[in-house]
Coordinates of C-alpha atoms and ligand atoms in Angstrom, one line a residue:
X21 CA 85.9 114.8 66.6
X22 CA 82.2 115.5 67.3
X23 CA 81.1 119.0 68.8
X24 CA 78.9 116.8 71.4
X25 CA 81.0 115.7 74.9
X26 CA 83.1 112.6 74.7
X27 CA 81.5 110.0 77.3
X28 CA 84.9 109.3 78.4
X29 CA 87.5 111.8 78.0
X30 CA 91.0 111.4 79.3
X31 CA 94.0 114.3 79.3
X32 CA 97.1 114.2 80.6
X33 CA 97.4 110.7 82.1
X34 CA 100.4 109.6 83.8
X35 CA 101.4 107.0 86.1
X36 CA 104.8 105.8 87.6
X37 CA 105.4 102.7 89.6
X38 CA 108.2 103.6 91.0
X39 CA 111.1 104.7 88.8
X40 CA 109.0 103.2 86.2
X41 CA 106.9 105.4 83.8
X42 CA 103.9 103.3 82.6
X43 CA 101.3 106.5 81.7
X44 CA 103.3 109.3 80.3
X45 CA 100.6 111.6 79.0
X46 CA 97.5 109.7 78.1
X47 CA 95.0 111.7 75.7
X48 CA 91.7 109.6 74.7
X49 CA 88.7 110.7 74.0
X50 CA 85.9 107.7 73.3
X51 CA 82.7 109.2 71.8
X52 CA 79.5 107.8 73.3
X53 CA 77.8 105.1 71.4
X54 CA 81.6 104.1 69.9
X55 CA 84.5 101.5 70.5
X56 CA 87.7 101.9 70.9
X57 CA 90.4 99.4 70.7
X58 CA 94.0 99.8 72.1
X59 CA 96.7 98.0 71.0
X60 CA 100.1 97.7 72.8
X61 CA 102.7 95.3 73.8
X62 CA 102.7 93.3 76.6
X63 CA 103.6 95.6 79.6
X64 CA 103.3 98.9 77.8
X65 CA 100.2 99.6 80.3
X66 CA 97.1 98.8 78.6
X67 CA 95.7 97.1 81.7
X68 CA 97.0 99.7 84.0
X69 CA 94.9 102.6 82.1
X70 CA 91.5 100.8 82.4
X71 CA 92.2 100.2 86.1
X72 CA 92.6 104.0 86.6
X73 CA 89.3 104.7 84.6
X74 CA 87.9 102.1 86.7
X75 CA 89.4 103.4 89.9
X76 CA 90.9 100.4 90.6
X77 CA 94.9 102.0 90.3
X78 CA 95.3 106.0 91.5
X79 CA 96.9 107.9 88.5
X80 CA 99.6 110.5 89.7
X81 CA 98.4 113.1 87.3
X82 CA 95.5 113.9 84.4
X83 CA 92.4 114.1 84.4
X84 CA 89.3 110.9 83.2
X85 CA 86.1 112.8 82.8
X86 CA 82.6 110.7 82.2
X87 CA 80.0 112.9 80.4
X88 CA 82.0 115.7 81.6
X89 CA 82.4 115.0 85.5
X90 CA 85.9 114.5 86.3
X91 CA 86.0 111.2 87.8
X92 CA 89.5 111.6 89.8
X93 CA 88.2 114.6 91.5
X94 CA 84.3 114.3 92.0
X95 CA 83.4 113.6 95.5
X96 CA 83.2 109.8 96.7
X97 CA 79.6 108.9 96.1
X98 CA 80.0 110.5 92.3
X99 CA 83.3 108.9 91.8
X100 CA 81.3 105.1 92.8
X101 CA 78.3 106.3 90.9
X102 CA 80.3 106.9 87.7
X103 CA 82.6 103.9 88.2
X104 CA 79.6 101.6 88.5
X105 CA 78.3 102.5 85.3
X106 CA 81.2 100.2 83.7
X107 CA 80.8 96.4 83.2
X108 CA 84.1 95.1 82.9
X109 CA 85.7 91.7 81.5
X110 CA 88.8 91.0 83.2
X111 CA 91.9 90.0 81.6
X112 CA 91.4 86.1 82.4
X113 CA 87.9 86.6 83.3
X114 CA 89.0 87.1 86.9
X115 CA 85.4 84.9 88.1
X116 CA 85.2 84.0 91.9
X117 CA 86.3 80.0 91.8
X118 CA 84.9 79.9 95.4
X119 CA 81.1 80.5 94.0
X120 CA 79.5 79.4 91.4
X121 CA 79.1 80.0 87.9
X122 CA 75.5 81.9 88.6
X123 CA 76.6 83.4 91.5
X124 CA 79.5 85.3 90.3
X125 CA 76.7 86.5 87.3
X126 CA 74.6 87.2 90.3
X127 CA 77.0 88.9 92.2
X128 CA 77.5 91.3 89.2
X129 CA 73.7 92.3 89.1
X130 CA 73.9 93.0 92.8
X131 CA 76.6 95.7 92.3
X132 CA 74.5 97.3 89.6
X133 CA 71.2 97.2 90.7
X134 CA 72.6 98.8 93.8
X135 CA 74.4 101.4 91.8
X136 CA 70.9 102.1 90.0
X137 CA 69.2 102.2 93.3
X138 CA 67.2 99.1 92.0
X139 CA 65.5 97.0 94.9
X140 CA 66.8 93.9 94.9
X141 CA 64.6 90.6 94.9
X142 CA 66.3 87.6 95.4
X143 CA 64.0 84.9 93.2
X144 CA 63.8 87.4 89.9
X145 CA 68.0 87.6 90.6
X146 CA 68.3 83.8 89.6
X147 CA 66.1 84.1 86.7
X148 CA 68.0 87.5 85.1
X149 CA 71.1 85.3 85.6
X150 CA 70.0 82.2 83.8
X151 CA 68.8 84.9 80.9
X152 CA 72.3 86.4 80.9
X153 CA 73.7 82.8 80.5
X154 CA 71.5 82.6 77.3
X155 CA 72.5 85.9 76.0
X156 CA 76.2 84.9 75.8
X157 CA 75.3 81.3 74.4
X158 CA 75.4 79.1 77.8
X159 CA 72.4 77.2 79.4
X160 CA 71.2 76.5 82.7
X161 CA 73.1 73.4 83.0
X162 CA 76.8 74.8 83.7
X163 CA 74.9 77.6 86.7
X164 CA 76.1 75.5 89.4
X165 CA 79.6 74.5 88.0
X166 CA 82.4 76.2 89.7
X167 CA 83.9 78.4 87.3
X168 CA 87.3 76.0 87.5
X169 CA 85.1 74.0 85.8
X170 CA 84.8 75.7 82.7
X171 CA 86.7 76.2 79.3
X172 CA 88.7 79.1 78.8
X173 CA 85.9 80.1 76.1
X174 CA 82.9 79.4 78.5
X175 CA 84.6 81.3 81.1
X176 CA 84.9 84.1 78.7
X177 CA 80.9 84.1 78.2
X178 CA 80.4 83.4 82.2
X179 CA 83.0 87.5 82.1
X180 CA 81.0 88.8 79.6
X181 CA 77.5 87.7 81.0
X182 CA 78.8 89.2 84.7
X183 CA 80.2 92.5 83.0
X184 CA 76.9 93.2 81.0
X185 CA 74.6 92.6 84.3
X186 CA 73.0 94.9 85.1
X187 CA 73.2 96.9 81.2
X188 CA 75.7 99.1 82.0
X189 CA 75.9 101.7 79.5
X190 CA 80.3 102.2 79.5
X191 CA 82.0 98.7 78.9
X192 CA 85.6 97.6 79.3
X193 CA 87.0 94.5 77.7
X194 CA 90.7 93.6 78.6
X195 CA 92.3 90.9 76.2
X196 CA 88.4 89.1 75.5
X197 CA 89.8 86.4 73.0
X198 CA 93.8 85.8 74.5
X199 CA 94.0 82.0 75.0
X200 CA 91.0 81.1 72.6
X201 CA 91.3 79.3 69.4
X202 CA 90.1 81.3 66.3
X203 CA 86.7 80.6 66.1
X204 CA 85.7 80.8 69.8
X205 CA 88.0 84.4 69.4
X206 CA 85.6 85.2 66.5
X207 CA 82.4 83.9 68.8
X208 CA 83.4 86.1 71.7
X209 CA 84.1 89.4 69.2
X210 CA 80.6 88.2 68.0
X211 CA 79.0 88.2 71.3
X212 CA 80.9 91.4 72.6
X213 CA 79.3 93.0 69.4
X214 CA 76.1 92.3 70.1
X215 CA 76.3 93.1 73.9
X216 CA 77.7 96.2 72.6
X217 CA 75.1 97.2 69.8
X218 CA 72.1 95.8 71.9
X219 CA 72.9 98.3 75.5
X220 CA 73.8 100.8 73.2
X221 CA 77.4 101.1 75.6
X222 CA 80.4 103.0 75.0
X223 CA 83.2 100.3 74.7
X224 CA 86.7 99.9 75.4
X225 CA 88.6 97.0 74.4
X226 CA 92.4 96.0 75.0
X227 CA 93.7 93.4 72.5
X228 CA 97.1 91.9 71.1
X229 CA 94.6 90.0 68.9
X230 CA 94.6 92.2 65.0
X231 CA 91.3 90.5 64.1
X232 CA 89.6 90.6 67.3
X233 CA 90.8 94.4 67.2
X234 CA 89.0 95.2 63.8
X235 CA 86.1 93.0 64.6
X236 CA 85.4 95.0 67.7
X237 CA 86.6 98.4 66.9
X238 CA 85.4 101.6 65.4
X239 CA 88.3 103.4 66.5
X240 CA 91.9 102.5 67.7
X241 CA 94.7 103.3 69.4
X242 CA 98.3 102.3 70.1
X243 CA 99.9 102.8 73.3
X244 CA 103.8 102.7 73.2
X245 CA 106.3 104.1 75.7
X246 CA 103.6 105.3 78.1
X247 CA 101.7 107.3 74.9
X248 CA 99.3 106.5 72.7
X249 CA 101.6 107.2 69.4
X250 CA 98.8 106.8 66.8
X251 CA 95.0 107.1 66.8
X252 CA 92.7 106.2 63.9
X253 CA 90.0 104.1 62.5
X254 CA 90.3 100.3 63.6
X255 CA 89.7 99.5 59.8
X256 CA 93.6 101.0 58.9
X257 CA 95.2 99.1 61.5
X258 CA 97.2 97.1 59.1
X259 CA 97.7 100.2 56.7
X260 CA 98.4 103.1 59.3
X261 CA 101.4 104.4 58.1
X262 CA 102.9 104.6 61.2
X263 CA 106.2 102.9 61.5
X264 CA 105.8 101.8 65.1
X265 CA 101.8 100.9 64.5
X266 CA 102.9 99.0 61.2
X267 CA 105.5 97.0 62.6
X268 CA 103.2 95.8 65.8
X269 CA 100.1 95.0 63.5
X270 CA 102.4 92.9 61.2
X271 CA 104.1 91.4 64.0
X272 CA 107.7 91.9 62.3
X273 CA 110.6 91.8 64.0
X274 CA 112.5 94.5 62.5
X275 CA 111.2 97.8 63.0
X276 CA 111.4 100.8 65.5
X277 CA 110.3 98.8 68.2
X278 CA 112.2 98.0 71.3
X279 CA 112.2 93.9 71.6
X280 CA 115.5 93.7 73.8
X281 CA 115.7 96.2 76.7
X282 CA 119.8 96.1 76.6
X283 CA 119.8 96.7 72.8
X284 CA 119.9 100.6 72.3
X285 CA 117.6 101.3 69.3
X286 CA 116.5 105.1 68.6
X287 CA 113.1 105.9 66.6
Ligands
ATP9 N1 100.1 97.5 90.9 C1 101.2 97.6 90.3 N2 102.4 97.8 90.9 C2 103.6 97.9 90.3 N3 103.7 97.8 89.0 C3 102.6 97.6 88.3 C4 101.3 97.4 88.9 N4 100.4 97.2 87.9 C5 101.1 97.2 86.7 N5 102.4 97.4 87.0 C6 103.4 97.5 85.9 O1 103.0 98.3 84.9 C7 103.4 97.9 83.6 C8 102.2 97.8 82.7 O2 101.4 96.7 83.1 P1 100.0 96.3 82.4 O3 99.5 95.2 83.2 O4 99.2 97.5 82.2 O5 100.6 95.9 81.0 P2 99.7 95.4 79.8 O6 100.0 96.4 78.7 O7 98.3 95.2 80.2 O8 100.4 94.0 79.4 P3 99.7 92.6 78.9 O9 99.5 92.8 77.4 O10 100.8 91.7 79.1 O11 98.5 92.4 79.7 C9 104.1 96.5 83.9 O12 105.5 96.8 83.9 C10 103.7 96.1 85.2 O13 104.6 95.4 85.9
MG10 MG1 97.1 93.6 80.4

């Protein structure tokens, strides 16, 4: 770890939904200028922790620090100011079917320019969203399709061109590549990359994906049982050493890993 303040720094993280723990003890700490990729199965929580960074889910205890200010706790008007620093791609996308593919780009700068305090000028809003098109590889043609319209893979660019509006300089990535063949996986790792690099952003990406993971990653992380059991560099993923890493980055089905919830396996 670097002597200089993480940008995001997470202690003590937990959250229960109802008699079940989700976030039991989250430490993270993601160095400005880095990525970090977490790695989990499906429903160990991975979702759930970037919605309580983004404010989005109420953690019960622990603290999420940006730059130092501790998010949970900061009054209102700090908490939106911090939160709005993040550009987010949804797990699906998540775009507005009910408005168009520019719009929902558009409605992203509006959020951000707001949150920058930026006037906001209608005409140069439709231009910056037809150059945001371009930047993930779309043209002006698909602007007014509605986003129903779209390939799983264009609707991925259409999420990534809405969560960098407006350069934020913290970005969240949630499953980028699930449901996209190989290559358009490797094109939207590719793009997020760039995106990344070119804002200069703080990154953290949630993936089931191994090659998206080392594509995108610097770092990485495993969450398991409500922790994260294993932190390292996204480059030993498939060497970590770790039992319960090892088994999940190999996808094998014999391991230390609970597959069957009635089957009473110890670690
Ligand atoms: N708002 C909520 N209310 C109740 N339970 C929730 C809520 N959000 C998430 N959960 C539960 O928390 C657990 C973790 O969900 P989460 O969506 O974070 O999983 P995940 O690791 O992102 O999985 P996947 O890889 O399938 O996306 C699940 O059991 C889910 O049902
Ligand atoms: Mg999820």
């Amino acid at each position: 770890m670097t002597a200089s303040l993480p940008r995001i720094r997470i202690r003590g993280l937990k959250k229960t939904f109802g008699s079940k723990v989700v976030l039991d003890g989250i430490d993270l700490d993601v160095e400005t200028g880095t990525s970090t990729v977490i790695i989990g199965g499906s429903g160990t929580g991975k979702s759930v922790l970037l919605r309580c960074i983004l404010g989005l889910i109420e953690p019960d205890e622990g603290t999420i620090e940006i730059d130092g200010e501790d998010v949970l706790r900061a009054p209102a008007h700090r908490q939106r100011h911090l939160r709005e620093r993040i550009g987010m791609l949804f797990q699906n996308a998540a775009l507005f079917d009910s408005m168009s593919v520019l719009d929902n780009i558009i409605f992203g700068l509006h959020a951000k320019l707001r949150a920058k305090a930026q006037p906001i000028v209608h005409s140069e809003m439709k231009q910056e969203a037809i150059n945001l098109l371009s930047q993930v590889g779309l043209d002006a043609s698909v602007s007014e399709l509605s986003p129903s319209e779209l390939s799983g893979g264009m609707q991925k660019r259409v999420g990534l061109a809405r969560a960098i509006a407006g350069q934020p300089d913290i970005l969240f990535f949630d499953e980028p590549t699930t449901g996209l063949d190989p290559i358009m996986g490797a094109v939207i790792d590719g793009l997020i990359v760039d995106c990344v690099n070119r804002l200069g952003s703080t990154a953290i990406a949630i993936t089931h994906d191994m090659a998206s993971a080392q594509r995108i990653g610097y770092h990485a992380a495993m969450l398991y049982q409500g922790k994260l059991i294993w932190q390292g560099n996204a480059s030993d993923l498939m060497k970590s050493g770790n039992p319960i890493v090892d088994q999940f980055t190999h996808g094998r089905r014999e391991g230390p890993i609970r597959t069957e919830p009635n089957k009473t396996q110890t670690l």
